[in-house]
Every structure is written in structure tokens, then in C-alpha cells.
PDB file of C-alpha atoms in Angstrom:
ATOM      1  CA  VAL O   1    -104.989 -74.425-150.627  1.00 79.00           C
ATOM      2  CA  GLN O   2    -106.436 -74.811-153.996  1.00 89.00           C
ATOM      3  CA  LEU O   3    -108.932 -77.824-154.468  1.00 94.00           C
ATOM      4  CA  GLN O   4    -109.537 -79.869-157.534  1.00 94.00           C
ATOM      5  CA  ALA O   5    -112.703 -81.914-157.413  1.00 96.00           C
ATOM      6  CA  SER O   6    -113.011 -84.861-160.052  1.00 97.00           C
ATOM      7  CA  GLY O   7    -114.891 -87.910-160.863  1.00 98.00           C
ATOM      8  CA  GLY O   8    -117.932 -86.575-162.229  1.00 98.00           C
ATOM      9  CA  GLY O   9    -120.014 -87.756-165.013  1.00 98.00           C
ATOM     10  CA  LEU O  10    -123.088 -89.202-166.590  1.00 98.00           C
ATOM     11  CA  VAL O  11    -124.530 -92.419-164.845  1.00 98.00           C
ATOM     12  CA  GLN O  12    -127.964 -93.857-164.862  1.00 98.00           C
ATOM     13  CA  ALA O  13    -130.178 -93.931-161.906  1.00 98.00           C
ATOM     14  CA  GLY O  14    -129.258 -96.450-159.105  1.00 98.00           C
ATOM     15  CA  GLY O  15    -125.445 -96.457-160.478  1.00 98.00           C
ATOM     16  CA  SER O  16    -122.185 -95.199-158.571  1.00 98.00           C
ATOM     17  CA  LEU O  17    -119.531 -92.714-158.913  1.00 98.00           C
ATOM     18  CA  ARG O  18    -116.626 -91.974-156.679  1.00 98.00           C
ATOM     19  CA  LEU O  19    -115.602 -87.964-156.453  1.00 98.00           C
ATOM     20  CA  SER O  20    -112.064 -86.992-155.206  1.00 98.00           C
ATOM     21  CA  CYS O  21    -110.992 -83.802-153.730  1.00 97.00           C
ATOM     22  CA  SER O  22    -107.287 -83.142-154.083  1.00 96.00           C
ATOM     23  CA  PRO O  23    -105.375 -79.914-153.247  1.00 93.00           C
ATOM     24  CA  SER O  24    -103.133 -78.455-156.159  1.00 89.00           C
ATOM     25  CA  GLY O  25    -100.689 -77.212-153.421  1.00 80.00           C
ATOM     26  CA  GLY O  26    -101.088 -77.478-149.736  1.00 87.00           C
ATOM     27  CA  THR O  27    -102.346 -80.849-147.292  1.00 90.00           C
ATOM     28  CA  LEU O  28    -105.763 -81.289-146.629  1.00 90.00           C
ATOM     29  CA  SER O  29    -104.960 -83.433-143.525  1.00 87.00           C
ATOM     30  CA  PRO O  30    -105.652 -80.103-141.301  1.00 90.00           C
ATOM     31  CA  HIS O  31    -108.797 -79.247-142.696  1.00 93.00           C
ATOM     32  CA  ALA O  32    -112.324 -80.185-142.042  1.00 96.00           C
ATOM     33  CA  ILE O  33    -113.695 -81.414-145.784  1.00 97.00           C
ATOM     34  CA  GLY O  34    -117.078 -80.339-146.966  1.00 97.00           C
ATOM     35  CA  TRP O  35    -118.832 -81.826-150.030  1.00 97.00           C
ATOM     36  CA  TYR O  36    -121.705 -79.425-151.639  1.00 98.00           C
ATOM     37  CA  ARG O  37    -123.611 -79.501-154.538  1.00 98.00           C
ATOM     38  CA  GLN O  38    -125.445 -76.964-156.595  1.00 98.00           C
ATOM     39  CA  ALA O  39    -128.670 -77.942-159.112  1.00 97.00           C
ATOM     40  CA  PRO O  40    -129.445 -75.817-161.881  1.00 93.00           C
ATOM     41  CA  GLY O  41    -131.910 -73.504-160.176  1.00 95.00           C
ATOM     42  CA  LYS O  42    -131.277 -74.031-156.974  1.00 97.00           C
ATOM     43  CA  GLN O  43    -129.236 -72.675-154.219  1.00 97.00           C
ATOM     44  CA  ARG O  44    -125.627 -74.404-153.382  1.00 96.00           C
ATOM     45  CA  GLU O  45    -126.297 -77.215-150.573  1.00 96.00           C
ATOM     46  CA  LEU O  46    -124.259 -79.425-148.224  1.00 96.00           C
ATOM     47  CA  VAL O  47    -124.000 -83.000-148.821  1.00 97.00           C
ATOM     48  CA  ALA O  48    -121.877 -84.051-146.581  1.00 98.00           C
ATOM     49  CA  GLY O  49    -118.550 -83.420-144.499  1.00 97.00           C
ATOM     50  CA  ILE O  50    -115.961 -84.820-142.421  1.00 97.00           C
ATOM     51  CA  SER O  51    -113.499 -83.506-139.511  1.00 95.00           C
ATOM     52  CA  HIS O  52    -109.884 -83.371-139.932  1.00 91.00           C
ATOM     53  CA  GLY O  53    -110.232 -86.326-137.417  1.00 91.00           C
ATOM     54  CA  GLY O  54    -112.489 -88.254-139.909  1.00 92.00           C
ATOM     55  CA  SER O  55    -115.964 -87.867-138.014  1.00 95.00           C
ATOM     56  CA  ALA O  56    -118.547 -88.099-140.875  1.00 96.00           C
ATOM     57  CA  ASN O  57    -121.721 -86.068-141.705  1.00 96.00           C
ATOM     58  CA  TYR O  58    -124.428 -86.327-144.052  1.00 97.00           C
ATOM     59  CA  VAL O  59    -127.811 -84.745-144.735  1.00 96.00           C
ATOM     60  CA  ASP O  60    -130.627 -86.675-144.655  1.00 97.00           C
ATOM     61  CA  SER O  61    -131.037 -86.839-148.598  1.00 96.00           C
ATOM     62  CA  VAL O  62    -128.048 -88.924-148.821  1.00 98.00           C
ATOM     63  CA  ARG O  63    -127.310 -90.609-145.669  1.00 97.00           C
ATOM     64  CA  GLY O  64    -127.008 -94.635-146.531  1.00 97.00           C
ATOM     65  CA  ARG O  65    -126.209 -93.829-149.910  1.00 98.00           C
ATOM     66  CA  PHE O  66    -123.430 -91.671-150.314  1.00 98.00           C
ATOM     67  CA  THR O  67    -120.300 -91.954-147.763  1.00 98.00           C
ATOM     68  CA  ILE O  68    -117.224 -89.424-147.248  1.00 98.00           C
ATOM     69  CA  SER O  69    -113.715 -90.668-146.377  1.00 97.00           C
ATOM     70  CA  ARG O  70    -110.159 -89.279-146.298  1.00 96.00           C
ATOM     71  CA  ASP O  71    -106.896 -90.473-147.086  1.00 95.00           C
ATOM     72  CA  ASN O  72    -104.267 -88.533-145.414  1.00 91.00           C
ATOM     73  CA  ALA O  73    -101.278 -90.680-146.839  1.00 93.00           C
ATOM     74  CA  LYS O  74    -102.971 -90.036-150.607  1.00 95.00           C
ATOM     75  CA  ASN O  75    -104.160 -86.387-149.653  1.00 95.00           C
ATOM     76  CA  THR O  76    -107.625 -86.941-150.886  1.00 96.00           C
ATOM     77  CA  VAL O  77    -111.131 -86.348-149.748  1.00 97.00           C
ATOM     78  CA  TYR O  78    -113.356 -89.124-151.614  1.00 98.00           C
ATOM     79  CA  LEU O  79    -117.451 -89.086-151.940  1.00 98.00           C
ATOM     80  CA  GLN O  80    -118.679 -92.470-152.975  1.00 98.00           C
ATOM     81  CA  MET O  81    -122.172 -92.086-154.348  1.00 98.00           C
ATOM     82  CA  ASN O  82    -124.578 -95.024-154.663  1.00 98.00           C
ATOM     83  CA  SER O  83    -127.897 -95.638-155.661  1.00 98.00           C
ATOM     84  CA  LEU O  84    -127.536 -92.661-157.614  1.00 98.00           C
ATOM     85  CA  ARG O  85    -130.789 -90.412-158.427  1.00 98.00           C
ATOM     86  CA  PRO O  86    -132.057 -87.977-161.107  1.00 97.00           C
ATOM     87  CA  GLU O  87    -132.461 -85.344-158.536  1.00 97.00           C
ATOM     88  CA  ASP O  88    -128.709 -86.217-157.571  1.00 98.00           C
ATOM     89  CA  THR O  89    -127.750 -84.244-160.635  1.00 98.00           C
ATOM     90  CA  ALA O  90    -125.548 -81.373-160.044  1.00 98.00           C
ATOM     91  CA  VAL O  91    -122.534 -79.904-159.748  1.00 98.00           C
ATOM     92  CA  TYR O  92    -119.965 -80.753-156.489  1.00 98.00           C
ATOM     93  CA  TYR O  93    -118.027 -79.007-155.219  1.00 97.00           C
ATOM     94  CA  CYS O  94    -115.508 -79.723-152.319  1.00 97.00           C
ATOM     95  CA  ALA O  95    -114.493 -76.960-149.909  1.00 97.00           C
ATOM     96  CA  ALA O  96    -111.754 -76.679-146.684  1.00 96.00           C
ATOM     97  CA  GLY O  97    -112.093 -75.237-143.788  1.00 95.00           C
ATOM     98  CA  ARG O  98    -110.486 -75.064-140.135  1.00 93.00           C
ATOM     99  CA  LEU O  99    -113.087 -77.053-138.339  1.00 92.00           C
ATOM    100  CA  TRP O 100    -116.194 -78.865-139.583  1.00 90.00           C
ATOM    101  CA  SER O 101    -119.353 -76.745-140.168  1.00 90.00           C
ATOM    102  CA  SER O 102    -122.668 -77.290-142.002  1.00 90.00           C
ATOM    103  CA  PHE O 103    -121.945 -73.401-142.939  1.00 93.00           C
ATOM    104  CA  GLN O 104    -120.517 -72.767-146.305  1.00 94.00           C
ATOM    105  CA  ARG O 105    -119.138 -69.144-144.991  1.00 95.00           C
ATOM    106  CA  ASP O 106    -116.984 -71.203-142.454  1.00 94.00           C
ATOM    107  CA  TYR O 107    -114.948 -72.813-145.809  1.00 95.00           C
ATOM    108  CA  ASP O 108    -112.086 -70.439-146.727  1.00 94.00           C
ATOM    109  CA  TYR O 109    -111.242 -73.066-149.919  1.00 94.00           C
ATOM    110  CA  TRP O 110    -113.378 -74.366-152.589  1.00 94.00           C
ATOM    111  CA  GLY O 111    -113.008 -76.439-155.328  1.00 89.00           C
ATOM    112  CA  GLN O 112    -114.091 -75.359-158.802  1.00 91.00           C
ATOM    113  CA  GLY O 113    -116.699 -78.410-159.380  1.00 95.00           C
ATOM    114  CA  THR O 114    -117.176 -81.505-160.945  1.00 98.00           C
ATOM    115  CA  LEU O 115    -120.657 -82.223-162.935  1.00 98.00           C
ATOM    116  CA  VAL O 116    -122.755 -85.389-161.600  1.00 98.00           C
ATOM    117  CA  THR O 117    -125.582 -85.797-163.997  1.00 98.00           C
ATOM    118  CA  VAL O 118    -127.878 -89.029-163.214  1.00 98.00           C
ATOM    119  CA  SER O 119    -130.482 -90.375-165.999  1.00 97.00           C
ATOM    120  CA  SER O 120    -133.449 -91.893-165.151  1.00 94.00           C
TER     121      SER O 120
END
């Protein structure tokens, strides 16, 4: 499965963006999907994840602001990001794995990333 992350851009603090993760081949429905981000000079970190059954998980820093969802009919996983903050600025990646996991090593397929920039 090759993944394509899209939807990034420049937004002011307090604004919203919706990221999309779609495969260029294959289907996402059997996979758990994780959204990760990497800010300049920092390690890549988990943001949110969703199991193949639709159970969602979030890190504390985004809980209540971000929503992950999947539309199997459209073969797409979304990350709705509201109340964005400058510290959310990063390259966001989606990844697919067999089961939901908070560990990057458990994801077999990664997208190329999409840049989110939040201005203050």
C-alpha cells in the first residue's frame, strides 16, 4: 500500500485544516492508520490513530482539538484539526499497519508527508 497524505497548508492560530490519507494502490479498510508529525529539529511523534474497526486514539496535546475518522467507501482516513496552535506546525505523515499501535515500528507503510504551518 502506497499512501498519499494531503491537505496541509498555512493557517492562522485558531484555524482549522483537514488532512486526508489515501492509498495510491490497494485499500485502507483492513489497516489501522496512524497520523504522526515531525516538527523541525524534533523527533516524529504520534498524533492520533484509528483501528480498522474505527476506534480512535489521541495524544493528550491534541485531544479535544483533532478528530480522526475513516470513510471506507472513499478509501480515505481524515484528520480534522481545529483550534490549531503554532506548536502544531510540522510535517504530518500517515501510516498503515496491521493493528493499532502507538509504536512507529508497527506501521508497515508510510506516506510522504504534508506540511502544516500555523502562524501566530
